[in-house]
Short mmCIF file of C-alpha atoms and ligand atoms in Angstrom, two decimals:
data_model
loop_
_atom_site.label_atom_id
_atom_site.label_comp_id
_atom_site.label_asym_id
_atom_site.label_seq_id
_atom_site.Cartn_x
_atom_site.Cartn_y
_atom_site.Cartn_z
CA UNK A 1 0.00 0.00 0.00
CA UNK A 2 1.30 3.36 -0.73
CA UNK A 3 1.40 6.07 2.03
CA UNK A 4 -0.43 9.29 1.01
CA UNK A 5 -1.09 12.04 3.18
CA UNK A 6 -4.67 11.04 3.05
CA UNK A 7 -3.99 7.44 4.25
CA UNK A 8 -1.54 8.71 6.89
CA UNK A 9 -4.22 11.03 8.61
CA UNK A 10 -7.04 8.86 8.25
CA UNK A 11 -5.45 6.85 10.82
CA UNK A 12 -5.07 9.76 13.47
CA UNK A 13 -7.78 11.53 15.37
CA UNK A 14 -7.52 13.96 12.37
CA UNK A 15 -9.39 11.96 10.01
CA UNK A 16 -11.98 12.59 7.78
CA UNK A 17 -14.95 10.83 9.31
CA UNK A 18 -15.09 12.47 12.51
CA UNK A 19 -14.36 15.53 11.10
CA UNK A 20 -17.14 15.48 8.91
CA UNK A 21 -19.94 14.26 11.29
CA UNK A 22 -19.09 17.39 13.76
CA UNK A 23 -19.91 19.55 10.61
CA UNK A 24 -22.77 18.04 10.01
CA UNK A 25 -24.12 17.87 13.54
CA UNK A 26 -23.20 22.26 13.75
CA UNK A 27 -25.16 22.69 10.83
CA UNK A 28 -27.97 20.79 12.50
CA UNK A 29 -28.23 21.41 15.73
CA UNK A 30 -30.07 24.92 16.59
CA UNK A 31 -28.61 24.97 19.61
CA UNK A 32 -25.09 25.58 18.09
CA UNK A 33 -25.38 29.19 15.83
CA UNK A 34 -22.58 28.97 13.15
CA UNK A 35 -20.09 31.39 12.99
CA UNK A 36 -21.68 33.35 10.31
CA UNK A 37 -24.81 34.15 11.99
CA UNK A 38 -23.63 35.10 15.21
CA UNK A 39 -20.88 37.59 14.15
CA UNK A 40 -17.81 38.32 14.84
CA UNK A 41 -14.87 36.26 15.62
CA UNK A 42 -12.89 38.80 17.40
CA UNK A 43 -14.75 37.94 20.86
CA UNK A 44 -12.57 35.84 23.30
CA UNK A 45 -14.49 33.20 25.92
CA UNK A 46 -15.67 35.13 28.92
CA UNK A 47 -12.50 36.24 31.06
CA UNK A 48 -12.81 34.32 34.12
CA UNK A 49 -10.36 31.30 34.79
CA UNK A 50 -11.54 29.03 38.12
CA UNK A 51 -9.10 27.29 40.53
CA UNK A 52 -8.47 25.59 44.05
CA UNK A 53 -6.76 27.00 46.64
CA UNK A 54 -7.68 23.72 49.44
CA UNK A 55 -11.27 23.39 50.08
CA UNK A 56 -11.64 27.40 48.26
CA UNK A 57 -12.81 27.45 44.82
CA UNK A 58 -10.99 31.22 43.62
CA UNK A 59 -12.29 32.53 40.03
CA UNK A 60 -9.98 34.94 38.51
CA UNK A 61 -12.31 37.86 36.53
CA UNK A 62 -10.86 39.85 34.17
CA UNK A 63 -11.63 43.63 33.59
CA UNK A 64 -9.69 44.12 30.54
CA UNK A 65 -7.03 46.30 30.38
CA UNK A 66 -6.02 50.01 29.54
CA UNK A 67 -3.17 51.13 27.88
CA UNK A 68 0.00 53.04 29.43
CA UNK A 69 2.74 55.10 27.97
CA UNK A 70 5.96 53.65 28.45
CA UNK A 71 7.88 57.17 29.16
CA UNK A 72 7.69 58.83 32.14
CA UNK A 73 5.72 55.49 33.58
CA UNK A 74 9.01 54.46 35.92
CA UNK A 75 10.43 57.13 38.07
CA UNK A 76 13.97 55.57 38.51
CA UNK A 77 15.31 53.62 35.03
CA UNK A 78 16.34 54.84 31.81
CA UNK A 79 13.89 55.02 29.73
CA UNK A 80 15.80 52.37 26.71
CA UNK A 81 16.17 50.00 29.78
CA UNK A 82 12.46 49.98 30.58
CA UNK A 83 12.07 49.36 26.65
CA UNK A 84 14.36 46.60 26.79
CA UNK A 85 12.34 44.65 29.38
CA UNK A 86 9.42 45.39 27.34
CA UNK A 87 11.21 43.89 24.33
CA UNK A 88 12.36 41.48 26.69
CA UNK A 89 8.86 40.11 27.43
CA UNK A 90 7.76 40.83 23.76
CA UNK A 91 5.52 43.62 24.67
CA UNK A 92 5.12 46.69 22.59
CA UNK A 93 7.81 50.06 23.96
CA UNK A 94 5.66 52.51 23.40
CA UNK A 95 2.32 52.25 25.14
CA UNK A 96 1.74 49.19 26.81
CA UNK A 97 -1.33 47.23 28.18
CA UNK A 98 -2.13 46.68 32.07
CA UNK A 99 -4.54 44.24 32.95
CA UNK A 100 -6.95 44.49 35.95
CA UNK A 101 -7.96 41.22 37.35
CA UNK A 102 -10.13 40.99 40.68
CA UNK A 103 -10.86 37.87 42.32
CA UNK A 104 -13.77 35.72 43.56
CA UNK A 105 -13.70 33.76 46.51
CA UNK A 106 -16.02 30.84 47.01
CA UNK A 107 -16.17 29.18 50.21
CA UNK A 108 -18.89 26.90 51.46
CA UNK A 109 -21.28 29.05 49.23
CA UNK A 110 -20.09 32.24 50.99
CA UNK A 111 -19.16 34.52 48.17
CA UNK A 112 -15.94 37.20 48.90
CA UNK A 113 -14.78 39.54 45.96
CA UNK A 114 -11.08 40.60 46.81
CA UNK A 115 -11.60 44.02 44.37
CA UNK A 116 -13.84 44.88 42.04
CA UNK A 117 -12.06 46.56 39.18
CA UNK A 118 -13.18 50.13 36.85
CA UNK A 119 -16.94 49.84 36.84
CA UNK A 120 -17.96 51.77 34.04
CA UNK A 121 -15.69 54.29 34.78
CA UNK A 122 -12.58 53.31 33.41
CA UNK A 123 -10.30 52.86 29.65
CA UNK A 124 -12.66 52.29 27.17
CA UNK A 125 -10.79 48.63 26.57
CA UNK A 126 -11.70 47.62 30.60
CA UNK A 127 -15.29 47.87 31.81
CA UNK A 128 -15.55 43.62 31.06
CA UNK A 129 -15.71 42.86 34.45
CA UNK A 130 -19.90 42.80 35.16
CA UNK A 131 -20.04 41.02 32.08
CA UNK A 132 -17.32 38.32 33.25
CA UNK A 133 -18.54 37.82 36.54
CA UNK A 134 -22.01 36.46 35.40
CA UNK A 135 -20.49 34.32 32.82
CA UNK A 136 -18.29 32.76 35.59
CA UNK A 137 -22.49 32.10 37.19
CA UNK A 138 -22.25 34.69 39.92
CA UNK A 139 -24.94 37.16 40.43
CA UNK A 140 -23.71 40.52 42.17
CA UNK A 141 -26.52 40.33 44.61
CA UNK A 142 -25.48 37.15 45.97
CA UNK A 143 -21.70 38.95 47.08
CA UNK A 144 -21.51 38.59 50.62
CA UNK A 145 -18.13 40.20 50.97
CA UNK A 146 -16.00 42.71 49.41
CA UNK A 147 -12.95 43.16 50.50
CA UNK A 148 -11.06 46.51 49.39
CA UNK A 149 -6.79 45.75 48.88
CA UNK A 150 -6.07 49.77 48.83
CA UNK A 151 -8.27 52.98 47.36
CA UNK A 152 -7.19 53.30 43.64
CA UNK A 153 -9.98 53.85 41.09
CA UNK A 154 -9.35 51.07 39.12
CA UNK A 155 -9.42 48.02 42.64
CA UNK A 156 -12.69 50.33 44.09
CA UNK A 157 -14.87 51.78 41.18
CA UNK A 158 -16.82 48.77 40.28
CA UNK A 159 -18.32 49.00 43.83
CA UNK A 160 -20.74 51.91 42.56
CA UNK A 161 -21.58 52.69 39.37
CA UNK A 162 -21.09 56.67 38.01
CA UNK A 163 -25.02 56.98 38.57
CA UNK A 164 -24.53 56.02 42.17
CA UNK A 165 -26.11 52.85 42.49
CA UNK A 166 -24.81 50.38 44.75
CA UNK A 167 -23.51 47.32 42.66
CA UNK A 168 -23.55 44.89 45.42
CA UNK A 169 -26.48 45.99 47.52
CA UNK A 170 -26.36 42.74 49.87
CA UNK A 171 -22.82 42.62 50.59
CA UNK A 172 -20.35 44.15 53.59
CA UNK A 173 -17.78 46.37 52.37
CA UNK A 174 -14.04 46.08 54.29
CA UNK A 175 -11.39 47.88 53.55
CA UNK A 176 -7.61 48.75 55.67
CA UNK A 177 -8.24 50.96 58.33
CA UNK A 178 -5.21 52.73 57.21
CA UNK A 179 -6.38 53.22 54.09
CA UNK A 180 -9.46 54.78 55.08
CA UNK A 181 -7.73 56.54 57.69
CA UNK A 182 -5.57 58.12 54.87
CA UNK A 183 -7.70 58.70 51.93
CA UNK A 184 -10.92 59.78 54.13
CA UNK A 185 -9.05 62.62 55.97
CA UNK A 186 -10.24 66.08 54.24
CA UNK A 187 -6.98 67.48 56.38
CA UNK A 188 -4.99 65.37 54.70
CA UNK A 189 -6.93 65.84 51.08
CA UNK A 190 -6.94 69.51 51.70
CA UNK A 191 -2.93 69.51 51.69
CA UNK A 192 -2.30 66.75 48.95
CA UNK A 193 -1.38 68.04 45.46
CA UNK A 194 -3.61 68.89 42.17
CA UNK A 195 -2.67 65.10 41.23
CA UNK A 196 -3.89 63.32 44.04
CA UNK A 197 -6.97 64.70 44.06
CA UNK A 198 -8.95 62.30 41.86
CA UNK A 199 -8.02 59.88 44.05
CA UNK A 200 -9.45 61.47 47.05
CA UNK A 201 -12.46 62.30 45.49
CA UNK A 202 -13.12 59.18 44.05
CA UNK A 203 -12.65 57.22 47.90
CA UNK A 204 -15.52 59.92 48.88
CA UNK A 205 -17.88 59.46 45.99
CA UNK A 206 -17.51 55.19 46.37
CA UNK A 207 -17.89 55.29 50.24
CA UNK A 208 -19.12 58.44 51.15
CA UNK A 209 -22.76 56.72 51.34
CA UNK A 210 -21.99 53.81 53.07
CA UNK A 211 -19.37 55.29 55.55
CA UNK A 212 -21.32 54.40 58.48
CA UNK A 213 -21.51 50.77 57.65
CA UNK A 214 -17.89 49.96 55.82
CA UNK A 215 -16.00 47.56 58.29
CA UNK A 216 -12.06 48.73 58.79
CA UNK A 217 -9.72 45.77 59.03
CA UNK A 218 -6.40 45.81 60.54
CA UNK A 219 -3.24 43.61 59.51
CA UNK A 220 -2.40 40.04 59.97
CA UNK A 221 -6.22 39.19 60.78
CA UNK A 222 -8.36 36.86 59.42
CA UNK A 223 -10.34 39.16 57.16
CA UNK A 224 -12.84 36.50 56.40
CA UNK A 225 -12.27 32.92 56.85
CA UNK A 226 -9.14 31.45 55.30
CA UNK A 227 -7.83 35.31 53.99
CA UNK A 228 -5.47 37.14 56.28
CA UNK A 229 -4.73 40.45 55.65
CA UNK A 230 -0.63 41.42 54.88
CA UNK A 231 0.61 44.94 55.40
CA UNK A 232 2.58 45.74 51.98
CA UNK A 233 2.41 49.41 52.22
CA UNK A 234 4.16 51.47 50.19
CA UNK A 235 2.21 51.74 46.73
CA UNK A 236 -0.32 53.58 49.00
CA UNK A 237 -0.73 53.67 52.53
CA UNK A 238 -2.93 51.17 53.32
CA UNK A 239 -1.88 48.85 50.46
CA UNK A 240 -2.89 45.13 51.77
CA UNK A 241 -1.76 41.84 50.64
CA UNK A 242 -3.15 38.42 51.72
CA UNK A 243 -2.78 34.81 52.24
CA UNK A 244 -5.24 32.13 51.30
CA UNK A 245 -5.04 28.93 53.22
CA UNK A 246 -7.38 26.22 53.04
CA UNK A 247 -5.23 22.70 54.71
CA UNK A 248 -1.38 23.03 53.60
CA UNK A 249 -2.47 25.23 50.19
CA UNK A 250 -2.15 28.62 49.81
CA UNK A 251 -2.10 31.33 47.86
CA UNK A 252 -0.35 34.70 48.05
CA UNK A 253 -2.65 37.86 46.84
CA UNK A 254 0.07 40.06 45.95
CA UNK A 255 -2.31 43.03 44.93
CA UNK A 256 -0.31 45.69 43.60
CA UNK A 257 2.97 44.77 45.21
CA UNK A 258 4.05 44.71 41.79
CA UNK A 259 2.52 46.13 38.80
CA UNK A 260 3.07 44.67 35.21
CA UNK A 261 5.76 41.45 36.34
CA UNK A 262 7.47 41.57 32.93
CA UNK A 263 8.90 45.28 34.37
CA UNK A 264 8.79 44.71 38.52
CA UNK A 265 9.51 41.25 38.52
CA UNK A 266 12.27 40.92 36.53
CA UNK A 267 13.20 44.20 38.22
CA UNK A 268 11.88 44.87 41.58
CA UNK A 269 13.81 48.25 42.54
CA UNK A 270 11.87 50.05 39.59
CA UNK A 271 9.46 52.34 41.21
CA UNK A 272 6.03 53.08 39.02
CA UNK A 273 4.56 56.53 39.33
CA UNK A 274 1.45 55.08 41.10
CA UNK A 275 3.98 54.57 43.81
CA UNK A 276 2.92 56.84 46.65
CA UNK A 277 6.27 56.11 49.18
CA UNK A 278 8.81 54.67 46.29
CA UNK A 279 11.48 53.37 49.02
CA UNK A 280 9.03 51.95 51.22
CA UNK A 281 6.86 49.97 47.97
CA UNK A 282 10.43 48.56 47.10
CA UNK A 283 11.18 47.15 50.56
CA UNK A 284 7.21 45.66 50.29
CA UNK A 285 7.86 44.02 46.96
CA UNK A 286 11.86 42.34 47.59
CA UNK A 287 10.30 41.13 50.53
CA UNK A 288 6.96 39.25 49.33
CA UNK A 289 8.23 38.41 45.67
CA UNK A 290 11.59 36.57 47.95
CA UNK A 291 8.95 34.79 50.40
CA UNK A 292 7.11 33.96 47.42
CA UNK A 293 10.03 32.31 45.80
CA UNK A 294 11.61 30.79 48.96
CA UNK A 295 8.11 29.10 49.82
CA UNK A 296 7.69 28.31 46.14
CA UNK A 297 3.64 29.49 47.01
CA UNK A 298 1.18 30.16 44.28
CA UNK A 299 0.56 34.02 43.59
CA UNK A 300 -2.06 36.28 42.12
CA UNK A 301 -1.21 39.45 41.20
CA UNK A 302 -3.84 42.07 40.26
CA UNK A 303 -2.05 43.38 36.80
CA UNK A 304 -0.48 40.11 35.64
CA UNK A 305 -1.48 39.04 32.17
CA UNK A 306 -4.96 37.21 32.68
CA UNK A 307 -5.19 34.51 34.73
CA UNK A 308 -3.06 36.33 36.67
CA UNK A 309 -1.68 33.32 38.32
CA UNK A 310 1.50 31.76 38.56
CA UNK A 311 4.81 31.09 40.61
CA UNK A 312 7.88 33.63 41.28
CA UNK A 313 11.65 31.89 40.34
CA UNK A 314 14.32 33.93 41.59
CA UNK A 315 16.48 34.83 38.47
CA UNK A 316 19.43 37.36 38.58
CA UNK A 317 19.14 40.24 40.54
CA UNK A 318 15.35 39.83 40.27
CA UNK A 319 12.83 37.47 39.69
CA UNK A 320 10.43 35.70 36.92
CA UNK A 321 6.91 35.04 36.86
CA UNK A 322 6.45 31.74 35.50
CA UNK A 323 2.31 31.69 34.81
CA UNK A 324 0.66 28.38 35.66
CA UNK A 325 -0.41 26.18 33.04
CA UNK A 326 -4.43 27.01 31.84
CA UNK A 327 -6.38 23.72 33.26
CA UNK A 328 -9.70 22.82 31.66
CA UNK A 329 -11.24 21.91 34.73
CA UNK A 330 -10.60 22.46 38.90
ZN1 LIG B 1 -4.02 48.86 40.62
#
């Protein structure tokens, strides 16, 4: 018998037959709308990626990402070395994309968001997050929990929408007490410059209504069950890590010890504007990305590349994310 290329793949899972009934079935089956019909194939699957941290199920939601010009984005590096890590990680040197991914905790049917990305209030490419959340089966009204990591606009606006309506009407808010004590002070907003003011304004205009009922939380306490809160100040004042522990697994929320890991991974004395106390954000980061490594512990980080998940090798001076390998099921 002679070997074609036919002959060859009609003995692999590539061959004809099954290929051929799958068509058939598609054009068939209502329940499957072809291609043409429903659109465009630009669309990803919803952005949410589920897995197990012990007896927790996490879901990792994405809220797309915005967009950031490279120059004038780190305070202490030249700016061809920052464009050489970019390079580095294949990412483009001009303007860059930062990805905002909140997370979902489900444990015993108790429902804890850690963050809750832009709302509609953010880069025109983010805002995905509503949308991701209910594809992932959650329903905002069922959110027992949120639980605030620090006050930028981007971890706290999806908590009320620009027309003020409370997104999660059912659930307790809880947030650093240091953070609140920081961002809440009109002293303290009074004397901050023009460029902080946003970010003042914004803390009022997301918890100004509920201020009587938002629950502070200190460090190193069990925030809810199985989370404990980390100080990792620095990027603001009230900037707050965690652990997740469920049995012997855990999982390190990093937050925004770091900000895109292709730049403050690989080098972790870089300071990013959004830096509030530069010396003090560096000290945060060395330490948790070294624990990280050292106790070879899962991370999250909030502006990883969706899932956001992975490990932390040291490598050089610095360190390398090494993602974790997409699973199709938990
Ligand atoms: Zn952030």
């Amino acid at each position: 018998m002679t070997i074609t290329r036919r002959t060859a793949l009609a003995g692999t899972a590539f061959a004809a037959a099954p290929l051929g009934g799958s068509a058939a079935l598609a054009q068939n089956s209502p329940a499957m709308p072809s291609t043409a019909s429903s659109g465009s194939r630009s669309q990803q699957a919803p952005g949410f990626y589920r897995y197990k941290v012990g007896d927790i199920e996490v879901t990792a939601i994405n809220d797309g990402f915005a967009r950031r010009p490279v120059e004038g984005f780190i305070k202490n590096a030249e700016l061809k070395d920052v464009q050489a890590a970019l390079q580095e990680a294949f990412l483009p040197t001009d303007a860059f994309p930062i990805t905002f991914n909140t997370l979902v905790l489900n444990h015993g049917g108790k429902i804890t968001l850690i963050d809750t990305g832009n709302g509609d209030m953010g880069a025109p490419t983010s805002g995905r997050w509503m949308a991701n959340l209910r594809a992932a089966g959650f329903d905002p009204a069922q959110v027992n929990t949120v639980v605030i990591s620090h006050f930028h606009g981007d971890h706290i606006n999806g908590l009320r929408l620009k027309d003020g309506t409370a997104v999660f009407p059912n659930a307790e808010v809880m947030v650093p007490a240091a953070e609140w004590a920081f961002w809440m002070d009109d002293a303290r907003m009074n004397q901050a410059p023009e460029a902080m003011q946003g970010a003042f304004q914004g803390a009022r205009r997301v918890f100004g209504p509920i201020a009587q009922d938002v629950k502070r939380y200190e460090m190193d306490k069990e925030v809810v069950p199985g989370l404990t809160s980390i100080a990792a100040p620095g990027h603001t004042p009230g900037h707050t890590a965690y652990m997740l522990s469920s049995g012997s697994a855990k999982l390190m929320i990093m937050s925004d010890v770091t900000n895109h890991p292709a730049l403050f991974v690989r080098n972790p004395d870089w300071s990013a504007i959004f830096d509030m106390d530069a010396d003090q954000a560096r000290a945060t980061r060395r330490r948790m990305l070294d624990m990280a490594a050292t106790e070879r512990a899962q991370v999250a980080f909030y502006h990883a590349p969706f899932p956001a998940t992975g490990h932390i090798a040291k490598e050089g001076s610095g360190f390398r994310f090494v993602p974790v390998q997409w699973s199709p099921s938990i």
